[in-house]
PDB file of C-alpha atoms in Angstrom:
ATOM      1  CA  UNK A1159     144.671  93.996  90.522  1.00 81.00           C
ATOM      2  CA  UNK A1160     144.456  94.042  86.803  1.00 83.00           C
ATOM      3  CA  UNK A1161     146.221  97.281  86.631  1.00 89.00           C
ATOM      4  CA  UNK A1162     148.850  96.825  89.481  1.00 89.00           C
ATOM      5  CA  UNK A1163     152.382  95.336  88.953  1.00 91.00           C
ATOM      6  CA  UNK A1164     152.598  92.087  90.653  1.00 91.00           C
ATOM      7  CA  UNK A1165     155.900  90.969  91.907  1.00 92.00           C
ATOM      8  CA  UNK A1166     156.659  87.876  93.580  1.00 90.00           C
ATOM      9  CA  UNK A1167     160.629  87.498  95.111  1.00 90.00           C
ATOM     10  CA  UNK A1168     161.879  84.713  97.515  1.00 88.00           C
ATOM     11  CA  UNK A1169     161.927  87.353 100.454  1.00 93.00           C
ATOM     12  CA  UNK A1170     157.970  87.763  99.745  1.00 93.00           C
ATOM     13  CA  UNK A1171     157.620  84.499  99.574  1.00 91.00           C
ATOM     14  CA  UNK A1172     158.987  83.379 102.593  1.00 93.00           C
ATOM     15  CA  UNK A1173     157.733  86.233 104.533  1.00 95.00           C
ATOM     16  CA  UNK A1174     154.042  85.423 103.589  1.00 93.00           C
ATOM     17  CA  UNK A1175     154.386  81.524 103.763  1.00 94.00           C
ATOM     18  CA  UNK A1176     156.275  82.076 107.327  1.00 95.00           C
ATOM     19  CA  UNK A1177     153.047  84.274 108.390  1.00 96.00           C
ATOM     20  CA  UNK A1178     150.780  81.772 107.728  1.00 95.00           C
ATOM     21  CA  UNK A1179     152.295  79.040 109.565  1.00 95.00           C
ATOM     22  CA  UNK A1180     152.722  80.838 112.503  1.00 96.00           C
ATOM     23  CA  UNK A1181     148.729  81.845 112.114  1.00 94.00           C
ATOM     24  CA  UNK A1182     148.127  78.522 112.035  1.00 93.00           C
ATOM     25  CA  UNK A1183     150.038  77.178 114.620  1.00 93.00           C
ATOM     26  CA  UNK A1184     148.970  79.848 116.962  1.00 93.00           C
ATOM     27  CA  UNK A1185     145.236  79.519 116.101  1.00 91.00           C
ATOM     28  CA  UNK A1186     144.865  75.822 116.400  1.00 90.00           C
ATOM     29  CA  UNK A1187     147.796  74.563 118.866  1.00 89.00           C
ATOM     30  CA  UNK A1188     147.153  77.417 121.190  1.00 89.00           C
ATOM     31  CA  UNK A1189     143.660  79.236 120.800  1.00 88.00           C
ATOM     32  CA  UNK A1190     141.641  76.331 119.753  1.00 84.00           C
ATOM     33  CA  UNK A1191     143.199  73.008 120.504  1.00 82.00           C
ATOM     34  CA  UNK A1192     140.275  70.997 119.979  1.00 82.00           C
ATOM     35  CA  UNK A1193     140.279  72.051 116.124  1.00 82.00           C
ATOM     36  CA  UNK A1194     143.892  70.685 115.752  1.00 86.00           C
ATOM     37  CA  UNK A1195     142.408  69.057 112.549  1.00 85.00           C
ATOM     38  CA  UNK A1196     141.658  71.762 110.723  1.00 86.00           C
ATOM     39  CA  UNK A1197     144.844  73.196 110.442  1.00 89.00           C
ATOM     40  CA  UNK A1198     145.055  71.724 107.194  1.00 86.00           C
ATOM     41  CA  UNK A1199     142.938  74.212 105.746  1.00 88.00           C
ATOM     42  CA  UNK A1200     145.558  76.933 107.078  1.00 90.00           C
ATOM     43  CA  UNK A1201     148.723  75.021 105.675  1.00 92.00           C
ATOM     44  CA  UNK A1202     147.393  73.950 102.336  1.00 92.00           C
ATOM     45  CA  UNK A1203     148.570  77.390 100.752  1.00 93.00           C
ATOM     46  CA  UNK A1204     152.270  76.659 102.382  1.00 92.00           C
ATOM     47  CA  UNK A1205     152.626  73.231 100.118  1.00 92.00           C
ATOM     48  CA  UNK A1206     150.745  74.469  96.727  1.00 93.00           C
ATOM     49  CA  UNK A1207     153.093  77.986  96.200  1.00 91.00           C
ATOM     50  CA  UNK A1208     156.166  76.013  95.999  1.00 90.00           C
ATOM     51  CA  UNK A1209     154.705  73.933  93.617  1.00 91.00           C
ATOM     52  CA  UNK A1210     153.348  76.753  91.343  1.00 92.00           C
ATOM     53  CA  UNK A1211     156.833  77.928  91.721  1.00 90.00           C
ATOM     54  CA  UNK A1212     158.715  74.982  90.646  1.00 90.00           C
ATOM     55  CA  UNK A1213     156.152  74.263  87.367  1.00 89.00           C
ATOM     56  CA  UNK A1214     156.383  77.955  86.132  1.00 89.00           C
ATOM     57  CA  UNK A1215     160.145  77.259  85.844  1.00 86.00           C
ATOM     58  CA  UNK A1216     159.228  74.970  83.111  1.00 85.00           C
ATOM     59  CA  UNK A1217     156.222  77.225  81.225  1.00 83.00           C
ATOM     60  CA  UNK A1218     157.002  80.974  82.870  1.00 83.00           C
ATOM     61  CA  UNK A1219     155.019  82.151  79.965  1.00 83.00           C
ATOM     62  CA  UNK A1220     151.708  80.446  81.303  1.00 84.00           C
ATOM     63  CA  UNK A1221     152.228  81.663  84.868  1.00 87.00           C
ATOM     64  CA  UNK A1222     152.850  85.410  85.611  1.00 89.00           C
ATOM     65  CA  UNK A1223     153.408  86.339  89.140  1.00 90.00           C
ATOM     66  CA  UNK A1224     149.919  87.328  89.091  1.00 91.00           C
ATOM     67  CA  UNK A1225     148.846  84.289  87.905  1.00 90.00           C
ATOM     68  CA  UNK A1226     150.825  82.482  90.136  1.00 90.00           C
ATOM     69  CA  UNK A1227     149.110  84.285  93.549  1.00 91.00           C
ATOM     70  CA  UNK A1228     145.549  84.026  92.186  1.00 91.00           C
ATOM     71  CA  UNK A1229     146.141  80.155  91.192  1.00 92.00           C
ATOM     72  CA  UNK A1230     147.431  79.412  94.884  1.00 92.00           C
ATOM     73  CA  UNK A1231     144.684  81.099  95.999  1.00 92.00           C
ATOM     74  CA  UNK A1232     141.754  79.606  93.601  1.00 93.00           C
ATOM     75  CA  UNK A1233     143.677  75.681  94.304  1.00 93.00           C
ATOM     76  CA  UNK A1234     143.892  76.119  98.377  1.00 92.00           C
ATOM     77  CA  UNK A1235     139.917  77.464  98.059  1.00 90.00           C
ATOM     78  CA  UNK A1236     138.893  74.349  95.831  1.00 90.00           C
ATOM     79  CA  UNK A1237     140.727  71.551  97.837  1.00 89.00           C
ATOM     80  CA  UNK A1238     139.440  72.828 101.238  1.00 86.00           C
ATOM     81  CA  UNK A1239     135.737  74.596 100.791  1.00 83.00           C
ATOM     82  CA  UNK A1240     135.450  73.367  97.315  1.00 82.00           C
ATOM     83  CA  UNK A1241     134.271  70.001  98.580  1.00 73.00           C
ATOM     84  CA  UNK A1242     130.461  71.638  99.480  1.00 76.00           C
ATOM     85  CA  UNK A1243     128.397  72.045  96.600  1.00 72.00           C
ATOM     86  CA  UNK A1244     127.644  75.655  96.212  1.00 70.00           C
ATOM     87  CA  UNK A1245     124.591  75.345  94.128  1.00 76.00           C
ATOM     88  CA  UNK A1246     122.667  72.688  95.811  1.00 76.00           C
ATOM     89  CA  UNK A1247     118.942  73.208  96.756  1.00 79.00           C
ATOM     90  CA  UNK A1248     118.419  74.950  99.935  1.00 75.00           C
ATOM     91  CA  UNK A1249     114.941  73.867 100.439  1.00 78.00           C
ATOM     92  CA  UNK A1250     115.286  70.567 102.254  1.00 74.00           C
ATOM     93  CA  UNK A1251     116.964  72.841 105.235  1.00 71.00           C
ATOM     94  CA  UNK A1252     113.388  74.832 105.576  1.00 71.00           C
ATOM     95  CA  UNK A1253     111.449  71.548 105.306  1.00 73.00           C
ATOM     96  CA  UNK A1254     109.917  70.616 108.214  1.00 68.00           C
ATOM     97  CA  UNK A1255     111.334  66.767 109.358  1.00 69.00           C
ATOM     98  CA  UNK A1256     109.179  64.182 110.398  1.00 76.00           C
ATOM     99  CA  UNK A1257     111.201  62.591 112.936  1.00 85.00           C
ATOM    100  CA  UNK A1258     110.007  61.703 116.227  1.00 90.00           C
ATOM    101  CA  UNK A1259     112.129  64.125 117.881  1.00 90.00           C
ATOM    102  CA  UNK A1260     110.570  67.037 116.053  1.00 89.00           C
ATOM    103  CA  UNK A1261     106.992  65.781 115.897  1.00 92.00           C
ATOM    104  CA  UNK A1262     107.200  65.946 119.845  1.00 93.00           C
ATOM    105  CA  UNK A1263     108.715  69.219 120.395  1.00 93.00           C
ATOM    106  CA  UNK A1264     106.174  71.027 118.398  1.00 93.00           C
ATOM    107  CA  UNK A1265     103.447  68.853 119.824  1.00 95.00           C
ATOM    108  CA  UNK A1266     104.868  70.324 122.925  1.00 96.00           C
ATOM    109  CA  UNK A1267     105.035  73.988 121.664  1.00 95.00           C
ATOM    110  CA  UNK A1268     101.610  73.800 121.027  1.00 96.00           C
ATOM    111  CA  UNK A1269     100.645  72.606 124.297  1.00 97.00           C
ATOM    112  CA  UNK A1270     102.318  75.331 126.081  1.00 96.00           C
ATOM    113  CA  UNK A1271     100.911  78.550 126.306  1.00 94.00           C
ATOM    114  CA  UNK A1272     103.791  80.800 125.838  1.00 93.00           C
ATOM    115  CA  UNK A1273     103.907  79.050 122.449  1.00 94.00           C
ATOM    116  CA  UNK A1274     107.981  77.417 122.989  1.00 93.00           C
ATOM    117  CA  UNK A1275     109.427  73.811 123.103  1.00 94.00           C
ATOM    118  CA  UNK A1276     111.634  72.852 126.418  1.00 89.00           C
ATOM    119  CA  UNK A1277     114.510  70.473 125.850  1.00 83.00           C
ATOM    120  CA  UNK A1278     117.744  70.603 126.950  1.00 77.00           C
ATOM    121  CA  UNK A1279     119.472  68.021 124.439  1.00 79.00           C
ATOM    122  CA  UNK A1280     119.926  70.127 121.756  1.00 80.00           C
ATOM    123  CA  UNK A1281     122.221  72.866 121.367  1.00 77.00           C
ATOM    124  CA  UNK A1282     122.316  76.652 119.858  1.00 80.00           C
ATOM    125  CA  UNK A1283     119.718  77.261 116.947  1.00 86.00           C
ATOM    126  CA  UNK A1284     119.658  73.310 115.728  1.00 85.00           C
ATOM    127  CA  UNK A1285     115.820  73.136 117.018  1.00 88.00           C
ATOM    128  CA  UNK A1286     114.586  76.769 115.707  1.00 87.00           C
ATOM    129  CA  UNK A1287     116.240  75.661 112.167  1.00 83.00           C
ATOM    130  CA  UNK A1288     114.195  72.502 112.310  1.00 83.00           C
ATOM    131  CA  UNK A1289     111.062  74.493 112.734  1.00 84.00           C
ATOM    132  CA  UNK A1290     110.812  73.815 116.408  1.00 90.00           C
ATOM    133  CA  UNK A1291     109.847  77.268 118.163  1.00 92.00           C
ATOM    134  CA  UNK A1292     112.042  76.492 121.325  1.00 92.00           C
ATOM    135  CA  UNK A1293     113.490  78.498 124.053  1.00 92.00           C
ATOM    136  CA  UNK A1294     116.741  77.082 122.939  1.00 90.00           C
ATOM    137  CA  UNK A1295     118.334  79.764 120.692  1.00 92.00           C
ATOM    138  CA  UNK A1296     121.466  81.580 119.934  1.00 93.00           C
ATOM    139  CA  UNK A1297     121.087  85.235 120.322  1.00 94.00           C
ATOM    140  CA  UNK A1298     123.091  87.476 118.374  1.00 93.00           C
ATOM    141  CA  UNK A1299     122.765  90.560 120.562  1.00 94.00           C
ATOM    142  CA  UNK A1300     121.498  90.868 123.899  1.00 95.00           C
ATOM    143  CA  UNK A1301     118.001  90.573 124.577  1.00 94.00           C
ATOM    144  CA  UNK A1302     117.530  92.097 127.720  1.00 96.00           C
ATOM    145  CA  UNK A1303     113.622  93.057 128.400  1.00 96.00           C
ATOM    146  CA  UNK A1304     113.018  89.904 127.249  1.00 95.00           C
ATOM    147  CA  UNK A1305     114.676  88.065 130.112  1.00 96.00           C
ATOM    148  CA  UNK A1306     113.829  90.837 132.698  1.00 96.00           C
ATOM    149  CA  UNK A1307     110.211  90.244 132.103  1.00 96.00           C
ATOM    150  CA  UNK A1308     111.414  86.447 132.935  1.00 95.00           C
ATOM    151  CA  UNK A1309     113.403  86.946 136.139  1.00 96.00           C
ATOM    152  CA  UNK A1310     111.942  90.502 137.400  1.00 95.00           C
ATOM    153  CA  UNK A1311     114.005  89.942 140.863  1.00 92.00           C
ATOM    154  CA  UNK A1312     117.132  89.233 139.576  1.00 94.00           C
ATOM    155  CA  UNK A1313     119.993  91.902 140.640  1.00 94.00           C
ATOM    156  CA  UNK A1314     120.649  94.428 138.032  1.00 95.00           C
ATOM    157  CA  UNK A1315     124.337  94.199 138.158  1.00 96.00           C
ATOM    158  CA  UNK A1316     124.364  90.117 137.862  1.00 96.00           C
ATOM    159  CA  UNK A1317     121.434  90.494 135.083  1.00 97.00           C
ATOM    160  CA  UNK A1318     123.545  92.543 133.126  1.00 97.00           C
ATOM    161  CA  UNK A1319     126.890  90.597 133.708  1.00 96.00           C
ATOM    162  CA  UNK A1320     124.759  87.300 132.331  1.00 97.00           C
ATOM    163  CA  UNK A1321     122.461  88.530 129.778  1.00 97.00           C
ATOM    164  CA  UNK A1322     124.019  91.468 128.345  1.00 97.00           C
ATOM    165  CA  UNK A1323     126.116  89.400 125.577  1.00 95.00           C
ATOM    166  CA  UNK A1324     125.938  87.365 122.699  1.00 95.00           C
ATOM    167  CA  UNK A1325     125.125  83.510 123.734  1.00 93.00           C
ATOM    168  CA  UNK A1326     123.584  80.419 123.491  1.00 94.00           C
ATOM    169  CA  UNK A1327     120.640  79.850 125.345  1.00 94.00           C
ATOM    170  CA  UNK A1328     119.808  76.284 127.435  1.00 93.00           C
ATOM    171  CA  UNK A1329     117.318  75.531 129.835  1.00 92.00           C
ATOM    172  CA  UNK A1330     118.021  73.949 132.591  1.00 90.00           C
ATOM    173  CA  UNK A1331     117.353  72.800 136.214  1.00 90.00           C
ATOM    174  CA  UNK A1332     119.767  75.479 137.656  1.00 91.00           C
ATOM    175  CA  UNK A1333     118.125  78.336 140.174  1.00 92.00           C
ATOM    176  CA  UNK A1334     118.855  81.444 139.017  1.00 93.00           C
ATOM    177  CA  UNK A1335     120.344  81.925 135.396  1.00 96.00           C
ATOM    178  CA  UNK A1336     124.328  81.586 135.217  1.00 95.00           C
ATOM    179  CA  UNK A1337     126.965  81.698 132.378  1.00 96.00           C
ATOM    180  CA  UNK A1338     128.430  78.496 131.722  1.00 93.00           C
ATOM    181  CA  UNK A1339     130.906  79.485 129.564  1.00 92.00           C
ATOM    182  CA  UNK A1340     131.540  82.942 128.083  1.00 92.00           C
ATOM    183  CA  UNK A1341     128.764  81.916 124.943  1.00 92.00           C
ATOM    184  CA  UNK A1342     126.299  79.728 127.209  1.00 94.00           C
ATOM    185  CA  UNK A1343     123.851  80.830 129.407  1.00 95.00           C
ATOM    186  CA  UNK A1344     121.953  78.236 131.477  1.00 95.00           C
ATOM    187  CA  UNK A1345     118.630  79.487 132.635  1.00 94.00           C
ATOM    188  CA  UNK A1346     115.884  78.157 134.709  1.00 95.00           C
ATOM    189  CA  UNK A1347     113.443  76.798 132.254  1.00 92.00           C
ATOM    190  CA  UNK A1348     110.185  77.828 134.842  1.00 94.00           C
ATOM    191  CA  UNK A1349     109.262  81.004 133.090  1.00 95.00           C
ATOM    192  CA  UNK A1350     108.913  79.437 129.836  1.00 95.00           C
ATOM    193  CA  UNK A1351     107.834  76.045 130.226  1.00 96.00           C
ATOM    194  CA  UNK A1352     104.387  74.073 130.471  1.00 96.00           C
ATOM    195  CA  UNK A1353     103.523  74.580 134.443  1.00 96.00           C
ATOM    196  CA  UNK A1354     102.683  71.683 136.684  1.00 96.00           C
ATOM    197  CA  UNK A1355     100.323  71.438 139.652  1.00 96.00           C
ATOM    198  CA  UNK A1356     102.025  70.089 142.703  1.00 96.00           C
ATOM    199  CA  UNK A1357     100.311  68.857 145.881  1.00 94.00           C
ATOM    200  CA  UNK A1358     102.397  68.582 149.315  1.00 93.00           C
ATOM    201  CA  UNK A1359     100.700  65.972 150.957  1.00 85.00           C
ATOM    202  CA  UNK A1360     100.663  62.610 152.640  1.00 76.00           C
ATOM    203  CA  UNK A1361      99.554  59.830 150.444  1.00 71.00           C
ATOM    204  CA  UNK A1362      98.940  56.031 150.313  1.00 67.00           C
ATOM    205  CA  UNK A1363     101.545  54.278 148.359  1.00 66.00           C
ATOM    206  CA  UNK A1364      99.964  52.997 144.903  1.00 68.00           C
ATOM    207  CA  UNK A1365     100.184  49.434 143.907  1.00 68.00           C
ATOM    208  CA  UNK A1366     101.253  50.450 140.324  1.00 86.00           C
ATOM    209  CA  UNK A1367     104.911  52.050 139.707  1.00 89.00           C
ATOM    210  CA  UNK A1368     105.056  54.024 136.925  1.00 90.00           C
ATOM    211  CA  UNK A1369     107.594  56.613 136.037  1.00 93.00           C
ATOM    212  CA  UNK A1370     111.125  57.635 137.168  1.00 94.00           C
ATOM    213  CA  UNK A1371     113.142  60.144 139.609  1.00 94.00           C
ATOM    214  CA  UNK A1372     116.061  60.455 137.448  1.00 94.00           C
ATOM    215  CA  UNK A1373     118.239  63.166 138.638  1.00 93.00           C
ATOM    216  CA  UNK A1374     118.200  64.760 142.010  1.00 94.00           C
ATOM    217  CA  UNK A1375     120.696  67.788 143.045  1.00 93.00           C
ATOM    218  CA  UNK A1376     120.882  69.949 146.327  1.00 92.00           C
ATOM    219  CA  UNK A1377     122.339  73.215 147.453  1.00 91.00           C
ATOM    220  CA  UNK A1378     122.105  75.296 150.187  1.00 90.00           C
ATOM    221  CA  UNK A1379     120.251  78.582 149.766  1.00 89.00           C
ATOM    222  CA  UNK A1380     120.791  81.827 151.760  1.00 82.00           C
ATOM    223  CA  UNK A1381     118.261  81.414 154.071  1.00 83.00           C
ATOM    224  CA  UNK A1382     119.584  78.306 155.450  1.00 86.00           C
ATOM    225  CA  UNK A1383     117.171  76.060 153.491  1.00 91.00           C
ATOM    226  CA  UNK A1384     117.775  73.255 150.924  1.00 91.00           C
ATOM    227  CA  UNK A1385     116.670  73.929 147.298  1.00 93.00           C
ATOM    228  CA  UNK A1386     116.242  70.483 145.871  1.00 95.00           C
ATOM    229  CA  UNK A1387     116.136  70.092 141.889  1.00 95.00           C
ATOM    230  CA  UNK A1388     114.427  66.788 140.843  1.00 95.00           C
ATOM    231  CA  UNK A1389     114.120  65.640 137.321  1.00 95.00           C
ATOM    232  CA  UNK A1390     112.471  63.092 135.609  1.00 95.00           C
ATOM    233  CA  UNK A1391     109.027  61.813 134.062  1.00 96.00           C
ATOM    234  CA  UNK A1392     105.310  60.285 134.755  1.00 95.00           C
ATOM    235  CA  UNK A1393     102.779  58.480 133.449  1.00 93.00           C
ATOM    236  CA  UNK A1394     100.716  61.737 131.788  1.00 95.00           C
ATOM    237  CA  UNK A1395      99.160  61.267 128.658  1.00 94.00           C
ATOM    238  CA  UNK A1396      99.091  64.577 126.374  1.00 95.00           C
ATOM    239  CA  UNK A1397      98.752  68.191 128.547  1.00 96.00           C
ATOM    240  CA  UNK A1398      95.609  68.718 130.194  1.00 96.00           C
ATOM    241  CA  UNK A1399      94.899  70.742 133.433  1.00 94.00           C
ATOM    242  CA  UNK A1400      94.062  67.905 136.177  1.00 95.00           C
ATOM    243  CA  UNK A1401      97.309  66.525 135.628  1.00 96.00           C
ATOM    244  CA  UNK A1402     100.039  67.045 138.536  1.00 95.00           C
ATOM    245  CA  UNK A1403     102.343  65.520 141.159  1.00 95.00           C
ATOM    246  CA  UNK A1404     102.179  64.832 144.702  1.00 94.00           C
ATOM    247  CA  UNK A1405     105.508  65.254 147.054  1.00 95.00           C
ATOM    248  CA  UNK A1406     106.460  64.299 150.339  1.00 93.00           C
ATOM    249  CA  UNK A1407     109.788  63.430 152.413  1.00 92.00           C
ATOM    250  CA  UNK A1408     110.108  59.775 153.280  1.00 88.00           C
ATOM    251  CA  UNK A1409     111.316  60.916 156.560  1.00 88.00           C
ATOM    252  CA  UNK A1410     109.817  63.641 158.456  1.00 85.00           C
ATOM    253  CA  UNK A1411     113.078  63.938 160.389  1.00 88.00           C
ATOM    254  CA  UNK A1412     114.740  64.977 157.114  1.00 89.00           C
ATOM    255  CA  UNK A1413     112.543  68.027 157.463  1.00 90.00           C
ATOM    256  CA  UNK A1414     109.534  70.055 156.174  1.00 92.00           C
ATOM    257  CA  UNK A1415     108.993  71.031 152.664  1.00 94.00           C
ATOM    258  CA  UNK A1416     107.987  74.839 152.258  1.00 94.00           C
ATOM    259  CA  UNK A1417     107.330  75.183 149.122  1.00 94.00           C
ATOM    260  CA  UNK A1418     107.357  73.200 145.642  1.00 96.00           C
ATOM    261  CA  UNK A1419     106.859  74.277 141.979  1.00 96.00           C
ATOM    262  CA  UNK A1420     107.056  72.283 138.801  1.00 96.00           C
ATOM    263  CA  UNK A1421     106.894  72.525 135.261  1.00 96.00           C
ATOM    264  CA  UNK A1422     106.608  70.084 132.367  1.00 96.00           C
ATOM    265  CA  UNK A1423     109.732  68.933 130.006  1.00 94.00           C
ATOM    266  CA  UNK A1424     109.614  67.971 126.579  1.00 94.00           C
ATOM    267  CA  UNK A1425     110.333  63.760 126.280  1.00 93.00           C
ATOM    268  CA  UNK A1426     110.613  62.714 122.817  1.00 93.00           C
ATOM    269  CA  UNK A1427     112.757  59.911 123.896  1.00 93.00           C
ATOM    270  CA  UNK A1428     109.826  58.362 125.704  1.00 93.00           C
ATOM    271  CA  UNK A1429     107.674  58.983 122.770  1.00 94.00           C
ATOM    272  CA  UNK A1430     110.748  56.751 120.720  1.00 93.00           C
ATOM    273  CA  UNK A1431     110.633  54.157 122.992  1.00 92.00           C
ATOM    274  CA  UNK A1432     107.094  53.710 123.919  1.00 88.00           C
ATOM    275  CA  UNK A1433     105.713  54.465 120.518  1.00 90.00           C
ATOM    276  CA  UNK A1434     103.211  56.916 122.488  1.00 92.00           C
ATOM    277  CA  UNK A1435     102.600  60.268 120.333  1.00 94.00           C
ATOM    278  CA  UNK A1436     100.874  61.453 123.488  1.00 95.00           C
ATOM    279  CA  UNK A1437     104.221  61.418 125.918  1.00 95.00           C
ATOM    280  CA  UNK A1438     105.380  64.539 124.074  1.00 95.00           C
ATOM    281  CA  UNK A1439     105.524  66.074 127.721  1.00 95.00           C
ATOM    282  CA  UNK A1440     105.842  63.244 130.174  1.00 95.00           C
ATOM    283  CA  UNK A1441     108.886  64.655 131.695  1.00 95.00           C
ATOM    284  CA  UNK A1442     108.977  67.410 134.541  1.00 96.00           C
ATOM    285  CA  UNK A1443     111.028  69.534 136.159  1.00 95.00           C
ATOM    286  CA  UNK A1444     110.217  70.057 140.249  1.00 96.00           C
ATOM    287  CA  UNK A1445     111.864  72.703 142.887  1.00 96.00           C
ATOM    288  CA  UNK A1446     111.496  71.993 146.633  1.00 95.00           C
ATOM    289  CA  UNK A1447     112.462  74.599 149.445  1.00 95.00           C
ATOM    290  CA  UNK A1448     113.301  72.430 152.084  1.00 93.00           C
ATOM    291  CA  UNK A1449     113.575  73.314 156.071  1.00 91.00           C
ATOM    292  CA  UNK A1450     115.782  71.283 157.366  1.00 89.00           C
ATOM    293  CA  UNK A1451     115.217  68.552 160.324  1.00 84.00           C
ATOM    294  CA  UNK A1452     117.019  66.995 162.898  1.00 80.00           C
ATOM    295  CA  UNK A1453     118.696  64.753 160.191  1.00 75.00           C
ATOM    296  CA  UNK A1454     121.573  67.093 158.738  1.00 71.00           C
ATOM    297  CA  UNK A1455     122.523  65.287 155.584  1.00 76.00           C
ATOM    298  CA  UNK A1456     121.625  65.944 151.747  1.00 79.00           C
ATOM    299  CA  UNK A1457     118.468  64.652 150.117  1.00 87.00           C
ATOM    300  CA  UNK A1458     118.816  61.752 148.132  1.00 87.00           C
ATOM    301  CA  UNK A1459     116.687  60.449 145.414  1.00 83.00           C
ATOM    302  CA  UNK A1460     114.637  57.850 147.919  1.00 86.00           C
ATOM    303  CA  UNK A1461     114.167  60.500 150.407  1.00 91.00           C
ATOM    304  CA  UNK A1462     111.252  61.891 147.820  1.00 93.00           C
ATOM    305  CA  UNK A1463     108.444  60.204 146.990  1.00 92.00           C
ATOM    306  CA  UNK A1464     106.495  61.607 144.188  1.00 94.00           C
ATOM    307  CA  UNK A1465     103.254  60.176 142.605  1.00 94.00           C
ATOM    308  CA  UNK A1466     102.112  61.349 139.202  1.00 94.00           C
ATOM    309  CA  UNK A1467      98.406  62.299 138.396  1.00 94.00           C
ATOM    310  CA  UNK A1468      96.583  61.884 135.297  1.00 95.00           C
ATOM    311  CA  UNK A1469      92.848  61.924 134.963  1.00 93.00           C
ATOM    312  CA  UNK A1470      92.993  58.782 132.655  1.00 91.00           C
ATOM    313  CA  UNK A1471      95.901  56.926 133.577  1.00 90.00           C
ATOM    314  CA  UNK A1472      95.694  57.482 137.020  1.00 91.00           C
ATOM    315  CA  UNK A1473      97.867  57.836 140.501  1.00 92.00           C
ATOM    316  CA  UNK A1474     101.257  56.103 139.746  1.00 93.00           C
ATOM    317  CA  UNK A1475     104.571  56.302 142.075  1.00 92.00           C
ATOM    318  CA  UNK A1476     107.937  57.340 140.522  1.00 93.00           C
ATOM    319  CA  UNK A1477     110.756  55.183 140.970  1.00 90.00           C
ATOM    320  CA  UNK A1478     113.885  56.414 142.307  1.00 86.00           C
TER     321      UNK A1478
END
């Protein structure tokens, strides 16, 4: 640039500033309307260039055409990204935080035979960036072999449509992996979570309720059965093999539970509210395949009775 001849004319200036204005309007008012406030980053140079031109009229010897353009770029950068400290130490970024959330999620990952934390309250690579080995992540390139092992029965065309992309990975209570938005994949967490034993059985009602059924959703499966997903928490302390769930339908007329599978979920919120570090995996996800009965209606939270089993805490009914 120092070897070239720089020429700033009124026509070139109008052309450049018009292009900046049009690009800013198109990107922030049409493509990304939720980022309208950031338009100030784009249009600042439209203000600075005329101001510098006006000042140059009084001291032209101090600001050549090349200096004018360079000054406009540097001032724009200084007034936008210059607010961020470029020489600040990055060491705190890599330090493991001692928060309840981080501690509970690392405890879940340590108790998980697969080595991951499962949690659906954090987006993108936030957890991994905080030193938590979580399945929640951002994939810069497709990881087809990894997910094929997790979902071997998935149709090839559907599998490619879902996983052959850059994506944020979010575990959830869906039945099959699906694309929620172009860069977000919602995954059934089952293949990555701590498994939980489920018994389908009649059971005496415990006298001491504890825990909760927080969400219940029902969908129609392809073979005429109902798919019910339930999430909540139980009275579990730590993770031991003897822990589990008992489940039954409150009314036999609603149908018959054909299959039940469950897994543990991390619940740092329970650790914080109860002050009990051992509640780090007190959450659960439950899937029921129900053959409909004579009562043809959706399954509601009160229709499914659940009991948590823990060798230390005992049996407790989960309240809807």
